[in-house]
Amino acid sequence: MEAIPRWLSAYLDSEGKARIEAAIAKAEAATSGEIVPMIVHRSTHTGHVRWILFFALVSVLVALAPSGLLLLPPPIQTWMPLLGLEAGMIAIAWVFAAQLARMDFFQRLCTPEADQDAATMMRAELEFFESGIKKTQAQTGVLIFVSLLEHE
């Protein structure tokens, strides 16, 4: 029995895995099909998410900067260089964007649904052919593909 990867253990425990294996064995006993379940964390490329969130955060911070500067004590307002404030806002936006971009919610939010659907379908097809499921004894291989990020 293969160990459940750490990222998957939040969704599936050993009891759930055993139930899946039992259901597959029962289905395979009644048909000539060879069933292979596959669960992946994501199928969609999400490298763009950090940049979308970064530019959104910078826009919000720039819009709020004049009012934020007024909240500072008057002595600081006189010597605080605006350039330093902007550089600080950009650095803060980059750090927050990097952290938020790691969250599945923001990855789904910043990726169009059509792109998620297409990426999931391509990944499923790729996994089907690369795993050799098509080359089963009676050519009756069935892939049950689950991509968690896209909820597909």
C-alpha positions as semicolon CSV with decimal commas, in nm:
position;residue;x (nm);y (nm);z (nm)
1;M;0,000;0,000;0,000
2;E;0,155;0,326;-0,115
3;A;0,184;0,609;0,136
4;I;-0,043;0,908;0,090
5;P;0,155;1,221;-0,006
6;R;0,155;1,494;0,257
7;W;-0,033;1,744;0,037
8;L;-0,308;1,486;-0,020
9;S;-0,346;1,382;0,345
10;A;-0,559;1,692;0,410
11;Y;-0,818;1,550;0,168
12;L;-0,774;1,174;0,194
13;D;-0,682;0,949;0,485
14;S;-0,582;0,581;0,481
15;E;-0,944;0,474;0,543
16;G;-1,060;0,674;0,240
17;K;-0,779;0,527;0,030
18;A;-0,880;0,177;0,134
19;R;-1,243;0,249;0,037
20;I;-1,130;0,371;-0,306
21;E;-0,914;0,061;-0,358
22;A;-1,204;-0,167;-0,255
23;A;-1,445;0,010;-0,491
24;I;-1,198;-0,022;-0,778
25;A;-1,142;-0,392;-0,708
26;K;-1,521;-0,449;-0,700
27;A;-1,571;-0,261;-1,030
28;E;-1,281;-0,440;-1,200
29;A;-1,420;-0,779;-1,090
30;A;-1,746;-0,706;-1,274
31;T;-1,588;-0,578;-1,599
32;S;-1,285;-0,628;-1,818
33;G;-1,178;-0,268;-1,750
34;E;-0,860;-0,185;-1,563
35;I;-0,927;0,124;-1,352
36;V;-0,650;0,360;-1,246
37;P;-0,736;0,649;-1,012
38;M;-0,509;0,953;-1,016
39;I;-0,530;1,255;-0,786
40;V;-0,311;1,559;-0,857
41;H;-0,284;1,882;-0,663
42;R;-0,321;2,104;-0,970
43;S;-0,322;2,091;-1,346
44;T;-0,314;2,464;-1,413
45;H;0,005;2,667;-1,435
46;T;-0,024;2,942;-1,171
47;G;0,294;3,147;-1,221
48;H;0,090;3,448;-1,327
49;V;-0,102;3,469;-0,998
50;R;0,181;3,640;-0,806
51;W;0,200;3,916;-1,068
52;I;-0,175;3,975;-1,076
53;L;-0,188;4,001;-0,698
54;F;0,123;4,220;-0,689
55;F;-0,018;4,476;-0,932
56;A;-0,355;4,471;-0,755
57;L;-0,190;4,533;-0,417
58;V;0,036;4,808;-0,554
59;S;-0,269;4,979;-0,704
60;V;-0,451;4,969;-0,372
61;L;-0,148;5,090;-0,176
62;V;-0,078;5,375;-0,419
63;A;-0,440;5,483;-0,397
64;L;-0,421;5,481;-0,017
65;A;-0,072;5,636;0,012
66;P;-0,175;6,002;0,038
67;S;-0,421;5,930;0,318
68;G;-0,172;5,695;0,486
69;L;0,095;5,965;0,480
70;L;-0,144;6,201;0,657
71;L;-0,180;5,950;0,942
72;L;0,188;5,980;1,024
73;P;0,292;6,235;1,291
74;P;0,367;6,583;1,143
75;P;0,746;6,572;1,204
76;I;0,771;6,250;1,004
77;Q;0,551;6,388;0,727
78;T;0,802;6,666;0,664
79;W;1,109;6,445;0,623
80;M;0,956;6,124;0,488
81;P;1,065;6,106;0,126
82;L;0,782;6,001;-0,098
83;L;1,017;5,777;-0,295
84;G;1,101;5,580;0,019
85;L;0,732;5,537;0,095
86;E;0,667;5,409;-0,256
87;A;0,960;5,167;-0,240
88;G;0,833;5,036;0,091
89;M;0,483;4,989;-0,052
90;I;0,623;4,797;-0,349
91;A;0,826;4,571;-0,120
92;I;0,525;4,507;0,103
93;A;0,306;4,433;-0,200
94;W;0,563;4,184;-0,336
95;V;0,588;3,997;-0,005
96;F;0,210;3,980;0,040
97;A;0,156;3,880;-0,325
98;A;0,410;3,600;-0,293
99;Q;0,233;3,463;0,015
100;L;-0,121;3,500;-0,122
101;A;-0,022;3,341;-0,456
102;R;0,055;3,015;-0,274
103;M;-0,307;2,979;-0,163
104;D;-0,539;2,766;-0,375
105;F;-0,822;3,019;-0,337
106;F;-0,624;3,297;-0,505
107;Q;-0,486;3,062;-0,769
108;R;-0,843;2,970;-0,868
109;L;-0,960;3,332;-0,842
110;C;-0,686;3,466;-1,071
111;T;-0,711;3,193;-1,337
112;P;-1,001;3,200;-1,584
113;E;-1,228;2,897;-1,562
114;A;-1,179;2,817;-1,931
115;D;-0,802;2,799;-1,873
116;Q;-0,853;2,570;-1,573
117;D;-1,080;2,341;-1,777
118;A;-0,838;2,324;-2,070
119;A;-0,534;2,264;-1,847
120;T;-0,712;1,987;-1,657
121;M;-0,820;1,813;-1,978
122;M;-0,468;1,835;-2,124
123;R;-0,314;1,703;-1,802
124;A;-0,560;1,412;-1,789
125;E;-0,482;1,319;-2,150
126;L;-0,109;1,347;-2,088
127;E;-0,128;1,128;-1,777
128;F;-0,343;0,872;-1,963
129;F;-0,090;0,828;-2,242
130;E;0,227;0,861;-2,033
131;S;0,112;0,608;-1,774
132;G;0,047;0,346;-2,042
133;I;-0,313;0,286;-1,935
134;K;-0,403;0,247;-2,302
135;K;-0,167;-0,052;-2,325
136;T;-0,360;-0,274;-2,086
137;Q;-0,410;-0,640;-2,170
138;A;-0,747;-0,592;-2,343
139;Q;-0,694;-0,220;-2,407
140;T;-0,968;-0,144;-2,157
141;G;-0,779;0,095;-1,930
142;V;-0,984;0,364;-1,758
143;L;-0,830;0,668;-1,591
144;I;-1,026;0,839;-1,316
145;F;-0,848;1,174;-1,294
146;V;-0,906;1,425;-1,013
147;S;-0,741;1,767;-1,006
148;L;-0,797;1,929;-0,666
149;L;-0,715;2,295;-0,738
150;E;-0,962;2,313;-1,024
151;H;-1,225;2,103;-0,843
152;E;-1,245;1,875;-1,149
